[in-house]
Amino acid sequence: MSLKMVDYYAKRAAEHDRIYALPERQNDVRRLQQFCQTRFAGLEVLEISCGTGYWTQFIASSARSIVATDINEEVLAIARGRQSEGAQVEFSRADSYELPDLSRPFAAGFAGFWWSHVPKRRLDAFLAGFHRRLVPGALVAFIDNRYVPGSSTPISRTDESGDSFQLRKLGDGSVHEVLKNFPAPEELKAAIDYRATSVEITLLDYYWILTYRAK
Ligand SMILES: C[S@@+](CC[C@H](N)C(=O)[O-])C[C@H]1O[C@@H](n2cnc3c(N)ncnc32)[C@H](O)[C@@H]1O
């Protein structure tokens, strides 16, 4: 991910969670919350690119423990300020492309709204590094956006690698070009094919959920 992107999310930290308050998305957001609350019960979870810890708080309600990482201190400061009941939660600064050895292999891995920001050419190396931190057979889950005309920010351009971009405006009026991909279910399957078993993809109106077991 480019420095531009890291900077955008640092600047957006305080505004970030508004995206989960859009009225038309509430049914889907509740489905994602329920997914996070139930799917990781009793597991030691590694969450990467956790942002403000919005999803961490739901995973924490039933997981055994969570190590949640992000590259930006600005969002981690907000995440640390949330009160999570239940699991033991630890926030730590880490680059999702170069995850350090976090002291133990994890039984589950999760990333919310991260896959869409990974350039296609970096996806395989990212997945390899992520899986290295998980036990064989670990539960892996990604949630992310579907492109919904009229609701999603329009795609401003697509480059030669097939990565698409949006122009996003922040509260201070600044405009940022952000890489944002909207993979079809077949693309998701193809990307994890040889790394996964028990692949499941659920399409909601605004979001997709991918789960599988790491090989
Ligand atoms: C779309 S936000 C998602 C945040 C959170 N997972 C959520 O769903 O609300 C993407 C996050 O990726 C983080 N990020 C950007 N580049 C990163 C990198 N190389 N390593 C780790 N995190 C990164 C940003 O700081 C931001 O918090």
Coordinates of N, CA and C and ligand atoms in Angstrom, one line a residue:
M1 N 0.8 -1.2 0.0 CA 0.0 0.0 0.0 C 0.9 1.2 0.0
S2 N 0.5 2.2 -0.7 CA 1.3 3.4 -0.9 C 1.3 4.3 0.3
L3 N 2.4 5.1 0.5 CA 2.4 6.1 1.6 C 1.2 7.0 1.5
K4 N 0.8 7.3 0.3 CA -0.4 8.2 0.2 C -1.6 7.6 0.9
M5 N -1.8 6.2 0.7 CA -2.9 5.5 1.3 C -2.8 5.5 2.9
V6 N -1.5 5.3 3.4 CA -1.3 5.3 4.8 C -1.7 6.6 5.4
D7 N -1.3 7.7 4.7 CA -1.5 9.0 5.1 C -3.0 9.4 5.1
Y8 N -3.7 8.9 4.1 CA -5.1 9.1 4.0 C -5.9 8.5 5.2
Y9 N -5.5 7.3 5.6 CA -6.2 6.7 6.7 C -5.8 7.3 8.1
A10 N -4.6 7.9 8.1 CA -4.2 8.6 9.3 C -5.1 9.8 9.5
K11 N -5.3 10.5 8.3 CA -6.1 11.8 8.4 C -7.5 11.4 8.6
R12 N -8.0 10.3 8.1 CA -9.4 9.9 8.2 C -9.8 9.3 9.5
A13 N -8.8 9.1 10.4 CA -9.1 8.3 11.6 C -10.3 8.7 12.3
A14 N -10.5 10.0 12.6 CA -11.6 10.5 13.4 C -13.0 10.3 12.6
E15 N -12.9 10.2 11.3 CA -14.2 10.2 10.5 C -14.5 8.7 10.1
H16 N -13.6 7.8 10.4 CA -13.7 6.5 9.8 C -15.0 5.8 10.0
D17 N -15.5 5.7 11.3 CA -16.6 4.9 11.6 C -17.9 5.4 11.0
R18 N -18.0 6.6 10.5 CA -19.2 7.1 9.9 C -19.7 6.2 8.8
I19 N -18.8 5.5 8.1 CA -19.2 4.7 7.0 C -20.1 3.5 7.4
Y20 N -20.0 3.2 8.7 CA -20.8 2.1 9.2 C -22.2 2.6 9.7
A21 N -22.4 3.9 9.6 CA -23.7 4.5 10.1 C -24.6 4.8 9.0
L22 N -24.3 4.6 7.7 CA -25.2 4.9 6.6 C -26.5 4.2 6.8
P23 N -27.6 4.9 6.8 CA -28.9 4.3 7.1 C -29.2 3.0 6.2
E24 N -29.0 3.1 4.9 CA -29.4 2.0 4.0 C -28.5 0.8 4.2
R25 N -27.4 0.9 4.9 CA -26.6 -0.3 5.1 C -26.7 -1.0 6.5
Q26 N -27.7 -0.5 7.3 CA -27.8 -1.0 8.7 C -28.1 -2.5 8.8
N27 N -28.9 -3.0 7.9 CA -29.2 -4.4 8.0 C -27.9 -5.2 7.7
D28 N -27.2 -4.8 6.7 CA -25.9 -5.5 6.4 C -24.9 -5.4 7.5
V29 N -24.8 -4.2 8.0 CA -23.8 -3.9 9.1 C -24.1 -4.8 10.3
R30 N -25.4 -4.9 10.6 CA -25.8 -5.8 11.7 C -25.4 -7.3 11.4
R31 N -25.5 -7.7 10.1 CA -25.1 -9.1 9.7 C -23.6 -9.3 10.0
L32 N -22.8 -8.2 9.6 CA -21.4 -8.3 9.7 C -21.0 -8.3 11.2
Q33 N -21.7 -7.5 12.0 CA -21.5 -7.5 13.5 C -21.7 -8.9 14.0
Q34 N -22.9 -9.5 13.6 CA -23.2 -10.8 14.2 C -22.2 -11.9 13.7
F35 N -21.7 -11.8 12.5 CA -20.7 -12.7 12.0 C -19.5 -12.6 12.9
C36 N -19.0 -11.3 13.2 CA -17.8 -11.2 14.0 C -18.0 -11.6 15.4
Q37 N -19.3 -11.4 15.9 CA -19.5 -11.8 17.3 C -19.6 -13.3 17.5
T38 N -19.9 -14.1 16.4 CA -20.1 -15.5 16.6 C -19.1 -16.4 16.0
R39 N -18.4 -16.0 14.9 CA -17.6 -16.9 14.2 C -16.2 -17.2 14.8
F40 N -15.8 -16.3 15.7 CA -14.5 -16.5 16.3 C -14.5 -17.0 17.7
A41 N -15.7 -17.6 18.2 CA -15.8 -17.9 19.6 C -14.7 -18.9 20.0
G42 N -14.1 -18.5 21.1 CA -13.1 -19.4 21.8 C -11.7 -19.4 21.1
L43 N -11.5 -18.6 20.0 CA -10.3 -18.7 19.2 C -9.3 -17.6 19.6
E44 N -8.0 -17.8 19.3 CA -7.0 -16.8 19.4 C -6.9 -16.2 18.0
V45 N -7.2 -14.9 17.9 CA -7.4 -14.3 16.6 C -6.3 -13.2 16.3
L46 N -5.8 -13.3 15.1 CA -4.9 -12.2 14.6 C -5.8 -11.4 13.6
E47 N -6.0 -10.1 14.0 CA -6.7 -9.2 13.1 C -5.6 -8.2 12.5
I48 N -5.6 -8.1 11.2 CA -4.6 -7.1 10.6 C -5.4 -5.9 10.0
S49 N -4.6 -4.8 9.9 CA -5.2 -3.5 9.4 C -6.5 -3.3 10.1
C50 N -6.5 -3.3 11.4 CA -7.7 -3.2 12.2 C -8.3 -1.8 12.3
G51 N -7.6 -0.8 11.9 CA -8.1 0.6 11.9 C -8.5 1.0 13.3
T52 N -9.7 1.6 13.4 CA -10.2 2.1 14.7 C -10.7 1.0 15.7
G53 N -10.5 -0.3 15.3 CA -11.0 -1.4 16.1 C -12.5 -1.6 16.1
Y54 N -13.1 -1.1 15.0 CA -14.6 -1.2 15.0 C -15.0 -2.7 15.0
W55 N -14.4 -3.5 14.2 CA -14.8 -5.0 14.2 C -14.1 -5.7 15.3
T56 N -13.0 -5.2 15.8 CA -12.3 -5.9 17.0 C -13.3 -6.0 18.1
Q57 N -14.1 -5.0 18.4 CA -14.9 -5.0 19.6 C -16.0 -6.1 19.5
F58 N -16.4 -6.4 18.3 CA -17.4 -7.5 18.1 C -16.8 -8.9 18.2
I59 N -15.6 -9.0 17.6 CA -14.8 -10.3 17.7 C -14.5 -10.5 19.2
A60 N -14.2 -9.5 19.9 CA -13.8 -9.6 21.3 C -14.9 -10.2 22.2
S61 N -16.1 -10.0 21.8 CA -17.2 -10.5 22.7 C -17.2 -12.0 22.8
S62 N -16.6 -12.8 21.9 CA -16.6 -14.2 22.1 C -15.2 -14.9 21.9
A63 N -14.3 -14.2 21.3 CA -12.9 -14.8 21.0 C -12.2 -15.0 22.4
R64 N -11.2 -15.9 22.3 CA -10.4 -16.1 23.5 C -9.5 -14.9 23.7
S65 N -8.8 -14.5 22.6 CA -7.9 -13.3 22.6 C -7.8 -12.8 21.2
I66 N -7.4 -11.5 21.1 CA -7.2 -10.9 19.8 C -5.9 -10.1 19.9
V67 N -5.0 -10.3 18.9 CA -4.0 -9.3 18.6 C -4.4 -8.6 17.4
A68 N -4.6 -7.3 17.5 CA -5.1 -6.5 16.4 C -4.0 -5.5 16.0
T69 N -3.7 -5.4 14.7 CA -2.5 -4.6 14.2 C -3.0 -3.6 13.1
D70 N -2.2 -2.5 13.0 CA -2.4 -1.6 12.0 C -1.1 -0.8 11.8
I71 N -0.9 -0.2 10.7 CA 0.3 0.6 10.5 C 0.3 2.0 11.0
N72 N -0.9 2.5 11.3 CA -1.1 3.8 11.7 C -1.4 4.0 13.2
E73 N -0.5 4.7 13.8 CA -0.8 5.0 15.3 C -2.1 5.8 15.5
E74 N -2.4 6.7 14.5 CA -3.6 7.5 14.7 C -4.9 6.7 14.9
V75 N -5.0 5.6 14.1 CA -6.2 4.8 14.2 C -6.1 3.8 15.5
L76 N -4.9 3.4 15.7 CA -4.6 2.5 16.9 C -5.0 3.2 18.2
A77 N -4.7 4.6 18.2 CA -5.1 5.3 19.4 C -6.6 5.3 19.7
I78 N -7.4 5.4 18.6 CA -8.8 5.3 18.8 C -9.2 3.9 19.2
A79 N -8.6 2.9 18.5 CA -8.9 1.5 18.9 C -8.6 1.2 20.3
R80 N -7.5 1.7 20.8 CA -7.1 1.4 22.2 C -8.1 2.1 23.2
G81 N -8.8 3.1 22.7 CA -9.7 3.8 23.6 C -11.1 3.2 23.7
R82 N -11.3 2.2 22.9 CA -12.6 1.5 22.9 C -12.6 0.5 24.1
Q83 N -13.7 0.4 24.8 CA -13.8 -0.6 25.8 C -14.3 -1.9 25.2
S84 N -13.6 -3.0 25.2 CA -14.0 -4.2 24.7 C -14.2 -5.2 25.9
E85 N -15.5 -5.7 26.0 CA -15.7 -6.7 27.1 C -15.5 -8.1 26.6
G86 N -14.9 -8.9 27.4 CA -14.7 -10.3 27.0 C -13.3 -10.6 26.8
A87 N -12.9 -10.8 25.5 CA -11.5 -11.3 25.2 C -10.4 -10.3 25.7
Q88 N -9.3 -10.9 25.8 CA -8.1 -10.1 26.0 C -7.7 -9.5 24.7
V89 N -7.6 -8.2 24.6 CA -7.3 -7.5 23.3 C -6.0 -6.8 23.4
E90 N -5.1 -7.0 22.4 CA -3.8 -6.3 22.4 C -3.7 -5.6 21.0
F91 N -3.4 -4.3 21.0 CA -3.2 -3.6 19.8 C -1.7 -3.4 19.6
S92 N -1.3 -3.5 18.3 CA 0.1 -3.4 18.1 C 0.4 -2.8 16.7
R93 N 1.4 -2.0 16.5 CA 1.7 -1.4 15.2 C 2.4 -2.4 14.3
A94 N 1.9 -2.7 13.1 CA 2.6 -3.6 12.2 C 2.1 -3.4 10.8
D95 N 3.0 -3.6 9.9 CA 2.7 -3.5 8.4 C 2.2 -4.8 8.0
S96 N 1.0 -4.8 7.4 CA 0.3 -6.1 7.0 C 1.1 -6.8 5.9
Y97 N 2.0 -6.1 5.3 CA 2.8 -6.8 4.2 C 4.1 -7.4 4.8
E98 N 4.4 -7.0 6.0 CA 5.6 -7.6 6.7 C 5.3 -7.9 8.1
L99 N 4.4 -8.8 8.4 CA 3.9 -9.0 9.7 C 5.1 -9.6 10.5
P100 N 5.3 -9.1 11.7 CA 6.4 -9.6 12.5 C 5.9 -10.9 13.2
D101 N 6.8 -11.7 13.8 CA 6.5 -12.8 14.6 C 5.8 -12.3 15.8
L102 N 4.5 -12.6 16.0 CA 3.7 -12.0 17.1 C 3.6 -13.0 18.3
S103 N 4.6 -13.7 18.5 CA 4.8 -14.6 19.6 C 4.1 -15.9 19.6
R104 N 3.0 -16.0 18.8 CA 2.4 -17.3 18.7 C 1.7 -17.5 17.4
P105 N 1.5 -18.7 16.9 CA 0.6 -18.8 15.7 C -0.8 -18.7 16.2
F106 N -1.7 -18.2 15.3 CA -3.1 -17.9 15.7 C -4.0 -18.9 15.0
A107 N -5.1 -19.2 15.7 CA -6.1 -20.2 15.2 C -7.1 -19.5 14.3
A108 N -7.0 -18.2 14.2 CA -7.9 -17.5 13.2 C -7.3 -16.2 12.8
G109 N -7.6 -15.8 11.6 CA -7.1 -14.5 11.0 C -8.3 -13.8 10.4
F110 N -8.3 -12.5 10.6 CA -9.4 -11.6 10.2 C -8.9 -10.3 9.6
A111 N -9.5 -9.8 8.5 CA -9.2 -8.5 8.1 C -10.5 -7.9 7.5
G112 N -10.9 -6.7 8.0 CA -12.0 -6.0 7.5 C -11.6 -4.9 6.6
F113 N -12.2 -4.9 5.4 CA -12.0 -3.8 4.4 C -10.6 -3.5 4.1
W114 N -9.8 -4.6 4.0 CA -8.4 -4.5 3.7 C -8.1 -5.1 2.3
W115 N -8.7 -6.2 2.1 CA -8.5 -6.9 0.8 C -8.6 -5.9 -0.4
S116 N -9.7 -5.1 -0.3 CA -10.0 -4.2 -1.4 C -8.9 -3.1 -1.7
H117 N -8.0 -2.9 -0.7 CA -6.9 -1.9 -0.8 C -5.6 -2.6 -1.2
V118 N -5.5 -3.9 -1.3 CA -4.3 -4.5 -1.7 C -4.1 -4.5 -3.2
P119 N -3.0 -4.0 -3.7 CA -2.9 -4.0 -5.2 C -2.8 -5.5 -5.7
K120 N -3.4 -5.8 -6.8 CA -3.5 -7.1 -7.3 C -2.1 -7.8 -7.3
R121 N -1.1 -7.1 -7.7 CA 0.2 -7.7 -7.8 C 0.8 -8.1 -6.4
R122 N 0.3 -7.5 -5.3 CA 0.8 -7.8 -4.0 C 0.0 -8.8 -3.2
L123 N -1.2 -9.2 -3.8 CA -2.1 -10.0 -3.1 C -1.5 -11.4 -2.6
D124 N -0.9 -12.0 -3.5 CA -0.4 -13.4 -3.2 C 0.7 -13.3 -2.1
A125 N 1.6 -12.3 -2.2 CA 2.7 -12.2 -1.2 C 2.0 -11.8 0.1
F126 N 1.0 -11.0 0.1 CA 0.3 -10.6 1.3 C -0.3 -11.8 2.0
L127 N -1.0 -12.6 1.2 CA -1.7 -13.8 1.7 C -0.6 -14.8 2.3
A128 N 0.5 -15.0 1.6 CA 1.5 -15.9 2.1 C 2.0 -15.4 3.5
G129 N 2.3 -14.1 3.6 CA 2.8 -13.6 4.9 C 1.8 -13.7 6.0
F130 N 0.5 -13.5 5.7 CA -0.6 -13.6 6.6 C -0.7 -15.0 7.1
H131 N -0.7 -16.0 6.2 CA -0.9 -17.4 6.5 C 0.3 -17.9 7.4
R132 N 1.4 -17.3 7.2 CA 2.6 -17.7 8.0 C 2.4 -17.5 9.5
R133 N 1.5 -16.6 9.8 CA 1.3 -16.3 11.2 C 0.1 -17.1 11.8
L134 N -0.5 -18.0 11.0 CA -1.6 -18.8 11.4 C -1.3 -20.3 11.4
V135 N -2.0 -21.0 12.3 CA -1.8 -22.5 12.3 C -2.4 -23.1 11.0
P136 N -1.9 -24.3 10.6 CA -2.6 -24.9 9.5 C -4.0 -25.3 9.9
G137 N -4.9 -25.0 9.0 CA -6.3 -25.3 9.4 C -7.0 -24.1 10.0
A138 N -6.3 -23.0 10.2 CA -6.9 -21.8 10.9 C -8.1 -21.3 10.1
L139 N -9.0 -20.7 10.8 CA -10.2 -20.1 10.2 C -9.7 -18.7 9.7
V140 N -9.9 -18.4 8.4 CA -9.6 -17.1 7.9 C -10.8 -16.4 7.4
A141 N -11.0 -15.1 7.7 CA -12.2 -14.4 7.2 C -11.8 -13.0 6.8
F142 N -12.4 -12.6 5.6 CA -12.2 -11.3 5.1 C -13.7 -10.8 4.9
I143 N -13.9 -9.5 5.2 CA -15.1 -8.9 4.9 C -14.8 -7.6 4.1
D144 N -15.6 -7.2 3.1 CA -15.3 -6.0 2.3 C -16.5 -5.6 1.5
N145 N -16.3 -4.5 0.8 CA -17.4 -3.9 0.0 C -17.7 -4.5 -1.3
R146 N -18.9 -4.5 -1.7 CA -19.3 -4.8 -3.1 C -19.5 -3.4 -3.7
Y147 N -19.4 -3.3 -5.0 CA -19.6 -2.0 -5.7 C -21.1 -1.9 -5.9
V148 N -21.7 -0.9 -5.3 CA -23.1 -0.7 -5.5 C -23.4 0.7 -6.2
P149 N -23.7 0.7 -7.5 CA -23.9 2.0 -8.2 C -24.9 2.9 -7.4
G150 N -24.5 4.1 -7.3 CA -25.4 5.1 -6.6 C -25.1 5.2 -5.1
S151 N -24.4 4.2 -4.6 CA -24.1 4.2 -3.2 C -22.6 4.3 -3.0
S152 N -21.8 3.4 -3.7 CA -20.4 3.4 -3.6 C -19.8 4.7 -4.3
T153 N -18.7 5.1 -3.7 CA -17.9 6.2 -4.4 C -17.5 5.7 -5.8
P154 N -17.8 6.5 -6.9 CA -17.5 6.0 -8.2 C -16.0 5.7 -8.4
I155 N -15.8 4.7 -9.3 CA -14.4 4.4 -9.7 C -13.9 5.5 -10.6
S156 N -12.8 6.1 -10.3 CA -12.3 7.3 -11.1 C -11.4 6.8 -12.3
R157 N -10.7 5.7 -12.0 CA -9.9 5.1 -13.1 C -9.4 3.7 -12.7
T158 N -9.0 3.0 -13.8 CA -8.5 1.6 -13.6 C -7.1 1.6 -14.2
D159 N -6.1 1.1 -13.6 CA -4.8 1.1 -14.2 C -4.5 -0.2 -15.0
E160 N -3.3 -0.3 -15.5 CA -2.9 -1.4 -16.4 C -2.9 -2.7 -15.7
S161 N -2.7 -2.7 -14.3 CA -2.8 -4.0 -13.6 C -4.2 -4.4 -13.3
G162 N -5.2 -3.5 -13.6 CA -6.6 -3.9 -13.2 C -7.0 -3.3 -11.9
D163 N -6.1 -2.6 -11.2 CA -6.5 -2.0 -9.9 C -7.3 -0.8 -10.2
S164 N -8.4 -0.6 -9.4 CA -9.3 0.5 -9.6 C -9.1 1.5 -8.5
F165 N -9.4 2.8 -8.7 CA -9.2 3.9 -7.8 C -10.4 4.7 -7.6
Q166 N -10.5 5.4 -6.4 CA -11.6 6.3 -6.1 C -11.0 7.6 -5.7
L167 N -11.7 8.7 -5.9 CA -11.3 10.0 -5.4 C -12.2 10.3 -4.2
R168 N -11.5 10.4 -3.0 CA -12.3 10.5 -1.8 C -12.0 11.8 -1.1
K169 N -13.1 12.5 -0.6 CA -12.9 13.8 0.0 C -13.1 13.6 1.5
L170 N -12.2 14.2 2.3 CA -12.3 14.2 3.7 C -13.0 15.5 4.2
G171 N -13.3 15.5 5.5 CA -14.0 16.7 6.1 C -13.2 18.0 6.0
D172 N -11.9 17.9 5.9 CA -11.1 19.2 5.7 C -11.1 19.7 4.3
G173 N -11.8 19.0 3.4 CA -11.9 19.4 2.0 C -10.8 18.7 1.1
S174 N -9.8 18.1 1.7 CA -8.7 17.5 0.9 C -9.3 16.3 0.1
V175 N -8.7 16.1 -1.1 CA -9.2 15.0 -2.0 C -8.0 14.0 -2.1
H176 N -8.3 12.7 -2.0 CA -7.3 11.7 -2.0 C -7.6 10.6 -3.0
E177 N -6.7 10.2 -3.8 CA -6.9 9.0 -4.7 C -6.6 7.8 -3.9
V178 N -7.5 6.9 -3.8 CA -7.4 5.6 -3.0 C -7.6 4.4 -3.9
L179 N -6.7 3.5 -3.8 CA -6.8 2.2 -4.5 C -8.0 1.4 -3.9
K180 N -8.9 1.0 -4.6 CA -10.1 0.3 -4.0 C -10.6 -0.7 -5.1
N181 N -10.4 -2.0 -4.9 CA -10.8 -3.0 -5.8 C -12.1 -3.7 -5.3
F182 N -12.9 -4.1 -6.3 CA -14.2 -4.8 -6.0 C -14.2 -6.2 -6.7
P183 N -13.4 -7.1 -6.1 CA -13.3 -8.4 -6.7 C -14.6 -9.2 -6.8
A184 N -14.8 -9.9 -7.9 CA -16.0 -10.8 -8.0 C -15.7 -12.0 -7.2
P185 N -16.7 -12.8 -6.9 CA -16.5 -14.1 -6.1 C -15.5 -15.0 -6.8
E186 N -15.5 -15.1 -8.1 CA -14.6 -16.0 -8.8 C -13.1 -15.5 -8.6
E187 N -12.9 -14.2 -8.6 CA -11.6 -13.7 -8.3 C -11.1 -14.0 -6.9
L188 N -12.0 -13.9 -6.0 CA -11.7 -14.2 -4.6 C -11.2 -15.7 -4.5
K189 N -12.1 -16.5 -5.1 CA -11.8 -18.0 -5.1 C -10.4 -18.3 -5.7
A190 N -10.2 -17.6 -6.9 CA -8.9 -17.9 -7.6 C -7.7 -17.5 -6.8
A191 N -7.9 -16.4 -6.1 CA -6.7 -15.8 -5.3 C -6.3 -16.7 -4.2
I192 N -7.3 -17.5 -3.6 CA -6.9 -18.3 -2.4 C -6.9 -19.8 -2.7
D193 N -7.2 -20.1 -4.0 CA -7.4 -21.5 -4.4 C -6.5 -22.5 -3.8
Y194 N -5.2 -22.3 -4.0 CA -4.2 -23.4 -3.5 C -3.8 -23.2 -2.1
R195 N -4.4 -22.2 -1.4 CA -4.0 -21.9 0.0 C -5.2 -22.3 0.9
A196 N -6.3 -22.8 0.4 CA -7.5 -22.8 1.2 C -8.3 -24.1 1.0
T197 N -9.1 -24.5 2.1 CA -10.1 -25.5 1.9 C -11.4 -24.9 2.5
S198 N -12.5 -25.5 2.3 CA -13.8 -25.1 2.9 C -14.1 -23.6 2.6
V199 N -14.0 -23.2 1.4 CA -14.2 -21.8 1.0 C -15.7 -21.5 0.9
E200 N -16.0 -20.4 1.6 CA -17.4 -19.9 1.5 C -17.5 -18.5 1.3
I201 N -18.3 -18.1 0.3 CA -18.5 -16.6 0.0 C -20.0 -16.3 0.2
T202 N -20.2 -15.3 1.0 CA -21.6 -14.8 1.3 C -21.7 -13.4 0.7
L203 N -22.7 -13.2 -0.1 CA -22.9 -11.8 -0.7 C -24.1 -11.2 0.0
L204 N -23.8 -10.1 0.7 CA -24.9 -9.3 1.2 C -25.2 -8.2 0.2
D205 N -26.1 -7.2 0.5 CA -26.4 -6.2 -0.5 C -25.2 -5.3 -0.8
Y206 N -24.5 -4.9 0.3 CA -23.4 -4.0 0.2 C -22.0 -4.6 0.4
Y207 N -21.9 -5.8 1.0 CA -20.7 -6.4 1.4 C -20.5 -7.8 1.0
W208 N -19.3 -8.3 1.0 CA -19.1 -9.7 0.9 C -18.3 -10.3 2.1
I209 N -18.5 -11.5 2.3 CA -17.8 -12.2 3.4 C -17.1 -13.4 2.8
L210 N -15.8 -13.6 3.0 CA -15.1 -14.7 2.5 C -14.5 -15.5 3.7
T211 N -14.9 -16.8 3.9 CA -14.2 -17.6 4.9 C -13.6 -18.8 4.3
Y212 N -12.6 -19.3 4.9 CA -12.0 -20.5 4.5 C -11.0 -21.1 5.6
R213 N -10.5 -22.3 5.4 CA -9.5 -22.8 6.3 C -8.2 -22.7 5.6
A214 N -7.2 -22.2 6.3 CA -5.8 -22.1 5.7 C -5.2 -23.5 5.6
K215 N -4.6 -23.7 4.5 CA -3.9 -25.0 4.3 C -2.6 -25.0 5.1
Ligands
LIG1 C1 -10.3 0.6 5.1 S1 -9.4 0.7 6.5 C2 -10.1 -0.6 7.4 C3 -10.0 -0.5 8.9 C4 -10.7 -1.6 9.7 N1 -10.2 -2.9 9.4 C5 -12.2 -1.5 9.5 O1 -12.7 -2.4 8.8 O2 -12.9 -0.6 9.9 C6 -7.8 0.2 6.1 C7 -6.8 0.3 7.2 O3 -5.5 -0.2 6.7 C8 -4.5 0.5 7.3 N2 -3.3 0.3 6.5 C9 -2.9 0.9 5.4 N3 -1.7 0.4 5.0 C10 -1.3 -0.5 5.8 C11 -0.3 -1.4 5.9 N4 0.7 -1.5 5.0 N5 -0.2 -2.3 7.0 C12 -1.2 -2.3 7.9 N6 -2.2 -1.5 7.9 C13 -2.3 -0.6 6.9 C14 -5.0 1.9 7.5 O4 -4.3 2.6 8.5 C15 -6.5 1.6 7.8 O5 -6.7 1.6 9.2

